[in-house]
Coordinates of C-alpha atoms and ligand atoms in Angstrom, one line a residue:
M1 CA 23.3 7.7 18.6
S2 CA 24.5 10.9 16.5
P3 CA 27.8 12.0 16.6
A4 CA 28.7 15.6 16.7
L5 CA 28.7 18.2 13.6
P6 CA 29.5 21.3 12.7
D7 CA 27.0 24.1 14.1
D8 CA 26.1 25.1 10.7
A9 CA 24.9 21.8 9.9
P10 CA 21.0 21.1 9.0
P11 CA 19.2 19.2 11.8
T12 CA 20.6 15.8 11.8
H13 CA 18.9 12.4 12.6
D14 CA 19.7 8.5 12.5
L15 CA 16.8 8.2 10.2
I16 CA 14.6 10.2 7.8
G17 CA 11.8 8.7 6.9
I18 CA 10.2 9.8 3.2
G19 CA 6.4 9.4 3.7
F20 CA 4.1 8.9 6.7
G21 CA 1.8 6.4 5.7
P22 CA 0.7 3.7 8.1
S23 CA 4.4 1.9 6.9
N24 CA 6.3 4.8 8.1
V25 CA 4.1 5.3 11.2
A26 CA 4.9 2.2 12.0
M27 CA 8.8 2.4 11.6
A28 CA 8.1 6.0 13.9
I29 CA 6.3 3.8 16.9
A30 CA 9.1 1.2 16.6
L31 CA 11.3 3.9 17.5
S32 CA 9.7 5.4 20.0
E33 CA 8.8 1.8 21.8
H34 CA 12.8 1.7 21.4
N35 CA 13.8 4.5 22.8
A36 CA 11.6 4.1 25.4
R37 CA 13.3 1.5 26.6
V38 CA 17.3 1.8 26.0
G39 CA 18.7 5.5 27.8
R40 CA 19.3 8.7 26.2
Q41 CA 22.4 8.2 24.6
E42 CA 21.2 5.2 22.3
A43 CA 18.0 6.4 21.3
V44 CA 17.6 6.6 18.0
T45 CA 16.5 10.1 16.6
A46 CA 14.4 10.1 14.0
H47 CA 12.1 12.9 11.6
F48 CA 9.4 11.8 8.8
F49 CA 8.3 14.4 6.2
E50 CA 4.5 13.9 4.6
R51 CA 3.5 15.5 1.7
Q52 CA -0.4 15.3 2.9
P53 CA -1.6 17.8 5.1
R54 CA -2.6 15.6 7.5
F55 CA -2.6 11.9 7.6
G56 CA -4.9 9.9 5.6
W57 CA -4.4 6.2 4.0
H58 CA -6.4 5.7 0.9
R59 CA -9.1 8.6 1.5
G60 CA -10.6 8.2 -1.9
M61 CA -11.4 4.4 -1.3
L62 CA -12.9 5.0 2.3
I63 CA -16.0 3.6 0.7
D64 CA -18.3 3.5 4.1
D65 CA -18.8 -0.4 4.1
A66 CA -15.8 -1.4 2.3
T67 CA -13.9 -4.0 5.1
M68 CA -10.1 -4.5 5.3
Q69 CA -8.6 -7.3 3.5
V70 CA -5.9 -8.0 6.4
S71 CA -6.9 -9.4 10.0
F72 CA -7.0 -6.2 12.9
L73 CA -4.2 -8.6 14.4
K74 CA -1.8 -7.9 11.6
D75 CA -2.2 -4.2 12.7
L76 CA 0.7 -1.6 13.2
V77 CA 2.4 -3.3 16.0
T78 CA 1.0 -6.7 17.6
L79 CA 3.0 -9.3 15.5
R80 CA 6.2 -7.3 16.5
N81 CA 5.2 -6.5 19.9
P82 CA 1.6 -7.9 21.4
S83 CA 2.2 -6.1 24.5
S84 CA 2.4 -2.6 22.5
E85 CA 0.0 0.4 23.4
F86 CA -0.4 1.0 19.7
S87 CA -2.2 -1.7 19.0
F88 CA -5.8 -2.2 17.1
L89 CA -7.3 -3.5 20.3
C90 CA -6.1 -0.4 22.4
Y91 CA -7.8 2.1 20.0
L92 CA -10.6 0.0 20.5
Q93 CA -10.5 0.6 24.0
S94 CA -9.9 4.2 24.2
K95 CA -12.7 4.3 21.9
G96 CA -15.1 2.6 24.0
R97 CA -16.0 0.0 21.3
L98 CA -13.5 -2.9 22.5
V99 CA -16.6 -5.2 23.7
D100 CA -19.1 -4.3 20.8
F101 CA -16.5 -4.8 18.4
V102 CA -15.5 -8.8 20.4
N103 CA -19.2 -9.3 19.9
G104 CA -19.0 -8.7 16.6
K105 CA -16.5 -12.0 15.8
S106 CA -14.8 -10.5 13.2
L107 CA -11.2 -10.0 12.4
F108 CA -12.0 -7.8 9.7
P109 CA -13.1 -4.1 10.6
L110 CA -14.7 -1.6 8.6
R111 CA -11.5 0.5 6.5
V112 CA -13.0 3.7 7.8
E113 CA -12.4 2.2 11.2
F114 CA -8.9 1.2 10.5
H115 CA -8.1 4.2 8.9
D116 CA -9.5 5.7 12.3
Y117 CA -7.3 3.7 14.0
F118 CA -3.9 4.6 11.9
E119 CA -4.9 8.2 12.3
W120 CA -4.9 7.6 16.8
A121 CA -1.7 5.6 16.3
A122 CA 0.1 8.6 13.6
A123 CA -1.5 11.6 16.4
Q124 CA 0.6 9.9 19.3
V125 CA 3.7 10.1 17.1
D126 CA 3.3 13.2 15.1
D127 CA 6.2 15.2 17.2
M128 CA 8.5 13.0 14.7
V129 CA 6.8 14.2 11.3
S130 CA 6.9 17.0 9.4
Y131 CA 3.0 17.4 7.3
G132 CA 2.6 19.0 4.6
H133 CA 6.0 18.7 3.1
E134 CA 7.1 16.9 0.2
V135 CA 10.4 15.2 -0.2
V136 CA 11.6 16.4 -3.3
A137 CA 15.2 16.0 -3.2
V138 CA 18.2 14.0 -1.2
R139 CA 21.9 14.6 -2.2
P140 CA 24.7 13.2 -1.0
V141 CA 26.9 14.6 2.0
V142 CA 30.4 13.7 0.1
R143 CA 33.4 14.0 2.7
D144 CA 37.0 12.5 2.0
G145 CA 35.3 10.5 -0.9
V146 CA 32.5 8.9 1.5
V147 CA 29.0 9.7 2.1
E148 CA 28.2 9.1 5.7
Y149 CA 25.2 11.3 5.6
V150 CA 22.6 12.3 3.0
D151 CA 20.8 15.9 2.6
V152 CA 16.7 15.8 2.6
T153 CA 15.3 18.5 1.0
A154 CA 11.3 19.1 1.3
R155 CA 9.1 21.8 0.2
S156 CA 6.1 23.0 1.9
G157 CA 4.8 25.4 -0.2
Q158 CA 6.9 28.4 -1.1
E159 CA 9.2 26.8 1.6
T160 CA 12.2 24.7 1.8
V161 CA 13.7 22.8 4.5
V162 CA 16.7 20.7 4.5
H163 CA 17.2 17.9 7.0
R164 CA 20.0 15.5 7.4
A165 CA 20.6 11.8 7.9
R166 CA 22.7 9.1 8.4
N167 CA 19.7 6.5 7.0
L168 CA 16.4 7.0 4.9
V169 CA 13.6 4.9 5.1
V170 CA 11.4 5.6 1.9
G171 CA 7.8 4.6 2.3
T172 CA 6.4 6.3 -0.4
G173 CA 3.6 3.7 -1.4
L174 CA 1.6 3.5 -4.6
R175 CA 0.7 5.2 -7.1
P176 CA -2.4 4.8 -9.2
R177 CA -2.0 3.3 -12.8
M178 CA -4.0 4.3 -16.0
P179 CA -3.8 2.4 -19.4
D180 CA -1.2 3.9 -21.4
G181 CA -2.4 7.2 -23.1
V182 CA -5.6 7.8 -20.9
E183 CA -5.5 10.9 -19.0
R184 CA -7.1 11.6 -15.7
T185 CA -9.8 14.4 -16.3
E186 CA -13.4 15.5 -14.5
R187 CA -15.3 12.4 -16.6
I188 CA -11.9 10.1 -16.4
W189 CA -11.0 8.8 -12.9
H190 CA -9.1 6.6 -11.4
N191 CA -10.8 5.1 -8.5
S192 CA -8.3 6.6 -5.7
E193 CA -10.0 9.6 -6.1
L194 CA -13.7 7.9 -6.0
L195 CA -14.8 10.1 -3.0
S196 CA -13.4 13.1 -3.9
K197 CA -15.0 13.3 -7.2
V198 CA -18.8 11.4 -6.7
D199 CA -20.0 15.0 -4.8
A200 CA -19.3 17.0 -7.3
L201 CA -21.9 14.6 -9.6
D202 CA -25.1 14.9 -7.5
E203 CA -26.8 17.6 -8.9
S204 CA -26.3 16.1 -12.4
E205 CA -28.2 12.8 -12.3
P206 CA -25.5 10.7 -13.7
S207 CA -27.4 8.3 -15.9
R208 CA -24.4 5.6 -16.7
F209 CA -21.3 4.6 -15.1
V210 CA -18.9 2.5 -17.2
V211 CA -16.2 0.6 -14.4
V212 CA -13.1 -0.8 -15.8
G213 CA -11.4 -3.6 -14.3
A214 CA -12.1 -7.3 -12.2
G215 CA -10.3 -6.9 -9.0
Q216 CA -11.5 -5.7 -5.4
S217 CA -11.3 -1.7 -6.5
A218 CA -13.7 -2.5 -9.3
A219 CA -15.9 -4.5 -7.9
E220 CA -16.6 -2.0 -4.6
N221 CA -16.7 1.0 -7.1
V222 CA -19.4 -0.7 -8.7
A223 CA -21.8 -1.9 -5.7
F224 CA -20.7 2.0 -4.5
L225 CA -21.9 3.6 -7.7
R226 CA -25.3 1.3 -8.2
R227 CA -26.2 2.3 -4.3
R228 CA -25.0 6.0 -4.6
F229 CA -26.9 6.8 -7.9
P230 CA -30.4 4.8 -7.8
N231 CA -31.2 5.9 -11.4
A232 CA -28.0 5.3 -13.1
E233 CA -27.0 2.1 -15.1
V234 CA -23.3 0.8 -13.9
C235 CA -21.5 -1.3 -17.0
A236 CA -18.4 -3.5 -15.5
V237 CA -16.0 -3.9 -18.4
F238 CA -13.7 -6.7 -17.7
S239 CA -11.5 -9.2 -20.0
R240 CA -12.1 -12.0 -17.3
Y241 CA -15.3 -14.4 -17.7
G242 CA -16.1 -13.1 -14.0
Y243 CA -15.0 -12.1 -11.1
S244 CA -12.6 -14.3 -9.4
P245 CA -12.3 -14.7 -5.2
A246 CA -9.7 -14.1 -3.5
D247 CA -7.9 -16.9 -1.4
D248 CA -8.1 -16.3 1.7
S249 CA -7.5 -19.9 2.8
S250 CA -5.8 -20.3 5.9
F251 CA -3.0 -22.6 4.0
A252 CA -2.3 -20.2 1.5
N253 CA -2.5 -17.1 4.0
R254 CA 0.8 -18.1 5.0
I255 CA 2.2 -16.5 2.2
F256 CA 1.6 -13.6 3.9
D257 CA 3.8 -14.7 6.9
P258 CA 6.9 -13.5 8.6
D259 CA 8.9 -16.5 7.7
A260 CA 7.3 -16.8 4.2
V261 CA 9.6 -13.2 3.7
D262 CA 12.4 -15.2 4.7
D263 CA 11.3 -18.3 2.4
Y264 CA 10.8 -16.0 -0.9
F265 CA 14.7 -14.0 -0.3
T266 CA 16.0 -17.0 -0.1
A267 CA 14.2 -19.0 -3.1
P268 CA 15.8 -18.9 -6.3
D269 CA 14.5 -17.1 -9.4
E270 CA 12.3 -19.4 -10.6
I271 CA 10.8 -20.4 -7.4
K272 CA 10.0 -16.9 -6.8
R273 CA 8.2 -16.9 -10.2
K274 CA 6.1 -19.6 -9.5
L275 CA 5.3 -18.5 -5.6
M276 CA 4.0 -15.9 -7.4
D277 CA 2.0 -17.7 -9.7
Y278 CA 0.6 -19.8 -7.5
H279 CA -0.7 -17.0 -4.9
G280 CA -1.1 -13.9 -6.6
N281 CA -4.7 -14.8 -6.3
T282 CA -4.5 -13.9 -2.5
N283 CA -4.2 -10.2 -3.6
Y284 CA -4.3 -9.1 -7.1
A285 CA -7.4 -9.3 -9.5
V286 CA -9.6 -11.1 -7.1
V287 CA -12.6 -9.9 -4.9
D288 CA -13.9 -10.8 -1.3
I289 CA -16.5 -13.8 -2.3
D290 CA -19.1 -11.8 0.0
L291 CA -18.7 -9.0 -2.7
I292 CA -19.3 -11.1 -5.6
D293 CA -22.2 -13.0 -4.2
D294 CA -23.7 -9.3 -3.3
L295 CA -23.4 -8.0 -6.9
Y296 CA -24.6 -11.3 -8.4
R297 CA -27.8 -11.1 -5.9
Q298 CA -28.7 -7.9 -7.2
A299 CA -27.7 -8.4 -11.0
Y300 CA -30.5 -11.3 -10.7
R301 CA -32.7 -9.4 -8.7
E302 CA -32.8 -6.4 -10.9
K303 CA -33.1 -9.2 -14.1
V304 CA -36.8 -10.5 -12.2
L305 CA -37.8 -7.3 -11.3
G306 CA -37.1 -6.1 -15.5
S307 CA -35.3 -3.0 -14.5
E308 CA -31.3 -4.0 -15.0
R309 CA -29.5 -1.3 -13.9
L310 CA -25.9 -3.7 -13.3
R311 CA -24.4 -4.5 -16.8
F312 CA -21.5 -6.8 -17.0
L313 CA -19.3 -6.3 -20.2
N314 CA -17.2 -9.6 -19.6
V315 CA -14.6 -10.6 -22.1
S316 CA -14.4 -7.1 -23.2
R317 CA -11.5 -3.9 -23.2
L318 CA -12.7 -0.3 -23.1
T319 CA -11.1 1.2 -26.6
D320 CA -11.7 4.7 -28.1
V321 CA -12.6 6.6 -24.8
V322 CA -12.9 10.3 -25.7
E323 CA -14.3 13.1 -23.8
T324 CA -17.4 15.5 -24.8
P325 CA -18.3 18.8 -22.9
D326 CA -21.1 16.5 -21.1
K327 CA -20.2 13.1 -21.8
V328 CA -17.8 10.2 -22.3
R329 CA -17.7 8.1 -25.5
A330 CA -16.4 4.9 -24.9
T331 CA -15.8 1.9 -27.2
V332 CA -16.5 -1.8 -25.6
E333 CA -14.8 -4.1 -27.7
S334 CA -16.0 -7.9 -27.8
L335 CA -12.9 -10.0 -27.0
V336 CA -14.5 -12.9 -28.6
T337 CA -16.1 -11.6 -31.9
G338 CA -14.3 -8.1 -32.1
E339 CA -17.3 -6.6 -32.5
R340 CA -17.2 -2.9 -31.2
T341 CA -20.3 -1.3 -29.2
P342 CA -20.2 2.5 -28.7
L343 CA -21.1 3.5 -24.9
D344 CA -22.1 7.0 -23.8
A345 CA -21.3 7.8 -20.0
D346 CA -21.0 10.1 -17.5
V347 CA -17.8 8.9 -15.8
V348 CA -15.3 6.2 -16.9
V349 CA -13.7 4.8 -13.7
Y350 CA -10.4 3.1 -14.2
A351 CA -10.1 0.3 -11.3
T352 CA -7.0 -0.5 -12.7
G353 CA -4.5 -0.7 -9.9
Y354 CA -1.4 0.6 -8.6
Q355 CA 2.0 0.6 -9.2
S356 CA 4.7 1.1 -6.6
A357 CA 6.7 4.4 -7.1
D358 CA 10.4 4.4 -8.5
A359 CA 12.2 4.3 -4.8
L360 CA 15.4 5.6 -6.8
G361 CA 13.6 8.4 -8.6
I362 CA 13.5 10.4 -5.8
L363 CA 16.9 9.5 -4.2
G364 CA 18.6 11.6 -7.3
E365 CA 22.3 11.2 -7.5
V366 CA 22.3 9.2 -4.6
G367 CA 19.8 7.0 -6.3
E368 CA 22.7 6.6 -8.7
R369 CA 24.7 5.1 -6.3
C370 CA 22.4 2.4 -5.6
H371 CA 22.7 -0.7 -7.7
R372 CA 20.4 -2.8 -10.0
D373 CA 19.9 -5.9 -11.0
D374 CA 20.0 -7.1 -15.0
Q375 CA 16.5 -6.3 -15.3
G376 CA 16.9 -2.9 -13.9
R377 CA 15.2 -3.5 -10.7
V378 CA 16.7 -2.3 -7.3
R379 CA 19.0 -4.9 -5.3
V380 CA 17.8 -5.0 -1.5
G381 CA 19.4 -6.9 1.5
R382 CA 17.2 -9.2 3.5
D383 CA 17.3 -5.9 6.0
Y384 CA 15.5 -4.1 3.6
R385 CA 19.0 -1.9 2.5
L386 CA 19.7 -1.0 -0.4
A387 CA 22.9 -2.4 -1.9
T388 CA 25.3 0.7 -2.6
D389 CA 28.6 1.5 -4.0
A390 CA 30.8 0.9 -0.9
E391 CA 31.4 4.9 -0.6
L392 CA 27.7 5.1 0.2
R393 CA 28.2 4.3 3.9
C394 CA 24.5 5.7 5.0
G395 CA 21.6 3.1 5.1
I396 CA 18.7 3.4 2.6
Y397 CA 15.8 0.8 3.4
L398 CA 12.9 0.5 1.4
Q399 CA 9.3 -0.2 3.0
G400 CA 7.7 -1.5 -0.2
G401 CA 8.9 -1.7 -3.7
T402 CA 10.8 -4.9 -3.1
E403 CA 8.0 -7.8 -4.4
H404 CA 10.7 -8.9 -6.7
T405 CA 12.9 -10.0 -3.5
H406 CA 11.0 -10.0 -0.5
G407 CA 7.3 -11.2 -2.0
I408 CA 3.9 -10.3 -1.8
T409 CA 3.6 -8.5 1.4
S410 CA 6.2 -5.7 0.0
S411 CA 3.3 -2.9 -0.5
L412 CA 0.9 -4.6 2.0
L413 CA -0.1 -4.4 5.5
S414 CA 0.4 -7.9 6.6
N415 CA 4.3 -7.8 8.0
T416 CA 4.7 -3.7 8.4
A417 CA 4.9 -4.5 11.7
V418 CA 7.7 -7.1 11.8
R419 CA 9.4 -5.5 8.9
V420 CA 9.7 -2.2 10.8
G421 CA 11.3 -4.2 13.4
E422 CA 13.9 -5.9 11.1
I423 CA 14.9 -2.3 9.6
L424 CA 15.2 -1.0 13.2
D425 CA 17.4 -3.7 14.3
S426 CA 19.5 -3.0 11.1
I427 CA 20.0 0.6 12.1
V428 CA 20.9 0.3 15.2
E429 CA 23.4 -2.6 14.6
R430 CA 24.9 -0.7 12.0
G431 CA 25.0 2.9 14.5
Q432 CA 27.1 0.6 17.2
Q433 CA 29.4 0.0 14.5
P434 CA 31.7 3.1 13.5
A435 CA 30.5 4.2 10.1
S436 CA 34.0 3.2 8.3
S437 CA 34.1 -0.6 9.5
Q438 CA 30.4 -0.9 8.7
P439 CA 29.9 -4.4 6.4
R440 CA 28.4 -4.2 3.2
L441 CA 26.1 -6.6 2.1
A442 CA 27.6 -9.8 1.2
A443 CA 26.7 -11.7 -1.7
D444 CA 24.9 -14.3 0.4
E445 CA 23.1 -11.4 2.2
I446 CA 21.7 -10.2 -1.3
S447 CA 18.3 -12.0 -2.6
T448 CA 19.0 -14.8 -5.2
A449 CA 17.1 -13.2 -7.5
L450 CA 19.1 -10.3 -8.5
Ligands
LIG1 C1 -7.8 0.9 -1.4 C2 -6.8 0.7 -1.0 C3 -7.1 -0.6 0.1 C4 -6.0 -1.1 0.7 N1 -6.3 -2.5 1.8 C5 -5.6 -3.2 1.9 C6 -5.8 -4.3 3.1 O1 -7.0 -4.1 3.7 N2 -4.5 -4.7 3.8 C7 -3.5 -5.0 3.2 O2 -2.5 -5.5 3.8 N3 -3.2 -3.7 2.3 C8 -4.0 -3.0 1.8 N4 -4.0 -1.8 0.6 C9 -2.4 -1.7 0.2 C10 -1.9 -0.9 0.6 O3 -0.4 -0.4 0.1 C11 -1.4 -0.8 2.1 O4 -2.4 -0.5 3.2 C12 -0.3 0.7 2.4 O5 -1.1 1.7 1.8 C13 1.1 0.6 2.5 O6 1.4 1.9 3.3 P1 2.5 2.7 2.7 O7 2.8 3.6 3.8 O8 3.7 1.7 2.2 O9 2.1 3.2 1.9 P2 1.0 4.5 1.7 O10 0.0 4.4 2.4 O11 0.8 4.6 -0.2 O12 1.7 5.8 2.0 C14 2.9 6.5 1.6 C15 2.6 8.2 1.7 O13 3.6 8.6 1.4 C16 3.2 10.0 1.1 N5 4.4 10.4 0.0 C17 4.6 9.9 -1.1 N6 5.8 10.4 -1.7 C18 6.2 11.3 -1.1 C19 7.1 12.6 -1.0 N7 7.8 12.9 -2.0 N8 7.5 12.9 0.2 C20 6.4 13.0 1.2 N9 5.7 12.1 1.2 C21 5.5 11.4 0.4 C22 2.1 9.7 0.5 O14 1.2 11.0 0.5 C23 1.3 8.8 1.3 O15 1.3 9.2 2.7 C24 -4.7 -1.2 -0.1 C25 -4.6 -0.4 -0.9 C26 -5.5 0.4 -1.4 C27 -5.3 1.2 -2.5

């Protein structure tokens, strides 16, 4: 699809993807399936940059018994193309485990297994990706006052490379969130680094961990640390009364449907807010009921046996976390009485969630040409394309960071397969028109939340 450019132009693609997590792996697969269907003339050319040295999906949380929170049928392809060769079922077949998996009668594979599936899928499209390349700049290529291309600079060690594209798909994922003023150290962790840090503790025989938070990651950390360190006490500190179960019932689960994206996108602001309030408990600050039950059973058993290692400090918060050479001294404040109790620990783990990376941050000058609403949120079309100044004719698409316009699936896997198909359709459709006549987002194509 790319028109001819001068010989000295950087390598030029129809699309550059920033990040190669599940979202952009799915994008690469959708592209390769599209290109296999159409002739060479209509093929969409693409390149992806990933800063990690190889594919990795939340490696720090690949706890061996943790399971997926989404059906395996919501893999990278199936909801878009049920006959795709990149499905989880094809992966199982290739590993010789299809029948064994079916006999297990579960929709929810182990997280380590889904990671292996992602790696298997990513490996089949890795001719399109440069690993170990962090995108550090995006610059507009201005000709006659208009921008039809952007130059993307990626750094790998001391080297930088520049590639040019007519479309960008930003899939840079989530960033760990720490409470204001709390820095990560060797003894103060975010749960995202659990497995990369924990081995170093084996020699030191830790006696106490504090885990802050009441969501799925927090509960998983509590269960894991208790199991891994049989002599250590694990204190869970959270402001709730107890862990709350994730609502994964069938009707509520429809909030993750592809159609729900249309409804959410069209709904007025107030209804968007209500939908999030009603159904936030399908995903946020909630825990799988099986894990809640397990933790409760363990705590009760410890009580009966008189050897309590699990402590739940509920309706509480952690204040004054101070690191000493061999400990962390924290203070637990009861939100009921205000009483403050000192607590020495080997490690404090903050399981305090994640936030989307600011997509515009990475876009630099190009980001300044993208429109924001009066709350500073990016304005996005239904096809996930950012609304921009008229002179910016290239497409900038977001995978993630669109919860305010497209709803709860924005940063989840549930809708990834369908979303990448929609982005690809938009790119193909726009590519078939001369750039100068391409439509800008009409008012009714921009979410009413904006
Ligand atoms: C522990 C955990 C478990 C989860 N489990 C589920 C689940 O079961 N079901 C579900 O639906 N969701 C789950 N999620 C939500 C999660 O957001 C998605 O699973 C998924 O990671 C989204 O994929 P992504 O590609 O958009 O983002 P990511 O997986 O975060 O990938 C983004 C990639 O971009 C790369 N990157 C970032 N900046 C740059 C840059 N400047 N240059 C180059 N590369 C860059 C990163 O290195 C990363 O590889 C889970 C999240 C966590 C933390």
